[in-house]
XYZ file of N, CA, C and O in Angstrom:
268
model
N -19.859 40.821 33.813
C -20.678 40.278 32.747
C -20.039 40.599 31.397
O -19.745 41.747 31.095
N -19.806 39.590 30.603
C -19.168 39.756 29.311
C -20.214 39.808 28.212
O -21.133 39.007 28.155
N -20.071 40.792 27.317
C -20.995 40.941 26.196
C -20.239 40.632 24.913
O -19.156 41.174 24.673
N -20.797 39.758 24.112
C -20.183 39.398 22.844
C -20.934 40.095 21.724
O -22.154 40.018 21.647
N -20.191 40.773 20.875
C -20.797 41.468 19.737
C -20.246 40.852 18.463
O -19.035 40.725 18.293
N -21.150 40.482 17.583
C -20.764 39.919 16.299
C -20.720 41.057 15.276
O -21.742 41.506 14.788
N -19.534 41.544 14.972
C -19.359 42.715 14.098
C -20.009 42.537 12.730
O -20.692 43.448 12.272
N -19.837 41.411 12.020
C -20.461 41.298 10.706
C -21.976 41.519 10.728
O -22.540 42.015 9.768
N -22.636 41.177 11.814
C -24.075 41.389 11.892
C -24.417 42.872 11.985
O -25.517 43.287 11.641
N -23.490 43.689 12.454
C -23.735 45.116 12.581
C -23.503 45.862 11.275
O -24.013 46.955 11.075
N -22.712 45.282 10.386
C -22.395 45.936 9.126
C -23.527 45.727 8.128
O -24.169 44.685 8.127
N -23.774 46.717 7.254
C -24.817 46.530 6.248
C -24.437 45.417 5.283
O -23.262 45.204 4.999
N -25.430 44.717 4.807
C -25.183 43.672 3.824
C -24.806 44.330 2.508
O -25.431 45.284 2.080
N -23.784 43.834 1.868
C -23.335 44.416 0.613
C -23.761 43.520 -0.536
O -23.054 42.594 -0.906
N -24.930 43.809 -1.078
C -25.455 43.021 -2.188
C -24.611 43.181 -3.448
O -24.573 42.313 -4.284
N -23.935 44.333 -3.574
C -23.185 44.590 -4.798
C -21.849 43.858 -4.856
O -21.091 44.060 -5.786
N -21.560 43.019 -3.898
C -20.307 42.278 -3.923
C -20.485 40.896 -4.546
O -19.519 40.163 -4.659
N -21.705 40.559 -4.961
C -21.913 39.284 -5.637
C -21.129 39.286 -6.940
O -21.085 40.288 -7.645
N -20.514 38.181 -7.263
C -19.747 38.108 -8.506
C -20.668 38.057 -9.726
O -20.397 38.687 -10.738
N -21.758 37.329 -9.642
C -22.700 37.232 -10.754
C -24.046 37.778 -10.321
O -24.521 37.479 -9.227
N -24.641 38.588 -11.200
C -25.898 39.258 -10.865
C -26.931 39.037 -11.954
O -26.579 38.834 -13.123
N -28.203 39.104 -11.548
C -29.276 39.089 -12.532
C -29.520 40.516 -13.005
O -28.823 41.447 -12.600
N -30.522 40.700 -13.855
C -30.774 42.009 -14.449
C -31.088 43.076 -13.405
O -30.574 44.185 -13.460
N -31.938 42.753 -12.454
C -32.316 43.726 -11.422
C -31.122 44.111 -10.561
O -30.918 45.290 -10.249
N -30.322 43.127 -10.180
C -29.143 43.392 -9.356
C -28.114 44.224 -10.117
O -27.508 45.139 -9.553
N -27.930 43.928 -11.402
C -26.964 44.676 -12.207
C -27.416 46.125 -12.382
O -26.602 47.051 -12.287
N -28.713 46.324 -12.601
C -29.240 47.682 -12.743
C -29.013 48.467 -11.456
O -28.561 49.617 -11.484
N -29.284 47.835 -10.336
C -29.078 48.491 -9.045
C -27.595 48.791 -8.828
O -27.229 49.874 -8.368
N -26.749 47.842 -9.164
C -25.303 48.006 -9.008
C -24.796 49.199 -9.815
O -23.961 49.964 -9.357
N -25.339 49.362 -11.031
C -24.917 50.450 -11.904
C -25.668 51.751 -11.625
O -25.309 52.800 -12.142
N -26.737 51.661 -10.854
C -27.516 52.856 -10.521
C -28.386 53.332 -11.662
O -28.599 54.535 -11.834
N -28.895 52.377 -12.466
C -29.763 52.711 -13.591
C -31.030 51.866 -13.529
O -31.106 50.890 -12.786
N -32.021 52.232 -14.340
C -33.249 51.442 -14.417
C -33.003 50.207 -15.285
O -32.010 50.136 -16.022
N -33.920 49.272 -15.227
C -33.794 48.080 -16.077
C -33.909 48.447 -17.547
O -33.257 47.851 -18.394
N -34.745 49.451 -17.865
C -34.865 49.902 -19.259
C -33.542 50.477 -19.750
O -33.115 50.204 -20.877
N -32.896 51.277 -18.915
C -31.598 51.840 -19.279
C -30.568 50.729 -19.425
O -29.734 50.765 -20.332
N -30.627 49.738 -18.553
C -29.720 48.596 -18.648
C -29.871 47.918 -20.011
O -28.877 47.611 -20.669
N -31.114 47.710 -20.455
C -31.359 47.107 -21.771
C -30.747 47.951 -22.880
O -30.138 47.425 -23.817
N -30.889 49.277 -22.784
C -30.324 50.170 -23.799
C -28.806 50.105 -23.801
O -28.168 50.146 -24.866
N -28.202 50.003 -22.614
C -26.745 49.892 -22.527
C -26.254 48.593 -23.154
O -25.191 48.564 -23.781
N -27.022 47.538 -23.006
C -26.658 46.252 -23.622
C -26.704 46.385 -25.139
O -25.779 45.975 -25.844
N -27.771 46.987 -25.648
C -27.985 47.088 -27.092
C -27.055 48.087 -27.767
O -26.572 47.831 -28.871
N -26.818 49.231 -27.121
C -26.119 50.312 -27.818
C -24.686 50.564 -27.360
O -23.906 51.135 -28.113
N -24.346 50.166 -26.150
C -23.022 50.492 -25.609
C -22.167 49.277 -25.309
O -21.101 49.392 -24.724
N -22.655 48.092 -25.662
C -21.853 46.895 -25.472
C -21.654 46.466 -24.029
O -20.618 45.897 -23.696
N -22.650 46.752 -23.184
C -22.559 46.313 -21.788
C -22.387 44.795 -21.763
O -23.167 44.071 -22.388
N -21.351 44.285 -21.090
C -21.084 42.845 -21.114
C -22.127 42.043 -20.337
O -22.430 42.336 -19.186
N -22.673 41.043 -21.013
C -23.686 40.173 -20.412
C -23.635 38.810 -21.103
O -23.260 38.703 -22.269
N -23.977 37.791 -20.358
C -24.099 36.440 -20.916
C -25.539 36.000 -20.747
O -26.200 36.376 -19.780
N -26.020 35.200 -21.687
C -27.349 34.626 -21.553
C -27.211 33.130 -21.324
O -26.532 32.436 -22.070
N -27.855 32.653 -20.267
C -27.857 31.238 -19.938
C -29.308 30.826 -19.745
O -30.005 31.364 -18.875
N -29.774 29.917 -20.580
C -31.169 29.462 -20.526
C -32.141 30.639 -20.554
O -33.121 30.683 -19.814
N -31.856 31.636 -21.394
C -32.737 32.788 -21.541
C -32.631 33.827 -20.442
O -33.345 34.813 -20.442
N -31.731 33.612 -19.493
C -31.544 34.567 -18.395
C -30.251 35.341 -18.603
O -29.254 34.786 -19.043
N -30.306 36.611 -18.254
C -29.120 37.450 -18.340
C -28.285 37.282 -17.077
O -28.801 37.342 -15.971
N -26.976 37.079 -17.267
C -26.029 36.957 -16.160
C -24.953 38.022 -16.355
O -24.300 38.080 -17.390
N -24.790 38.868 -15.335
C -23.816 39.943 -15.383
C -22.698 39.646 -14.389
O -22.968 39.370 -13.228
N -21.470 39.722 -14.854
C -20.302 39.551 -13.995
C -19.929 40.907 -13.405
O -19.780 41.888 -14.152
N -19.785 40.975 -12.097
C -19.392 42.228 -11.441
C -18.057 42.714 -11.996
O -17.884 43.894 -12.301
N -17.110 41.807 -12.156
C -15.794 42.182 -12.658
C -15.891 42.729 -14.082
O -15.257 43.724 -14.419
N -16.701 42.090 -14.926
C -16.866 42.572 -16.303
C -17.527 43.953 -16.316
O -17.146 44.814 -17.122
N -18.498 44.180 -15.437
C -19.142 45.486 -15.370
C -18.151 46.551 -14.895
O -18.096 47.640 -15.452
N -17.351 46.204 -13.885
C -16.332 47.136 -13.387
C -15.327 47.490 -14.486
O -14.968 48.650 -14.658
N -14.910 46.481 -15.251
C -13.968 46.711 -16.356
C -14.605 47.584 -17.423
O -13.965 48.464 -17.994
N -15.894 47.340 -17.713
C -16.613 48.119 -18.726
C -16.716 49.583 -18.315
O -16.587 50.474 -19.147
N -16.906 49.805 -17.017
C -17.001 51.171 -16.525
C -15.678 51.914 -16.652
O -15.636 53.138 -16.703
N -14.608 51.124 -16.699
C -13.285 51.705 -16.891
C -12.654 52.092 -15.641
O -11.903 52.846 -15.296
């Protein structure tokens, strides 16, 4: 009897690999609260784009910002 195992189904889903994230996803990715995320945008130049009133965070831009 042959058993087939689909390896990707066994691995945890990696939400932090999305290229573009909303505010909640970006906060989770950075390990901060949404309030802290807002402060980082205002005071530390955290890179973000606004499209139709929504914040869009690029994973690559966040990684570059982190240094």
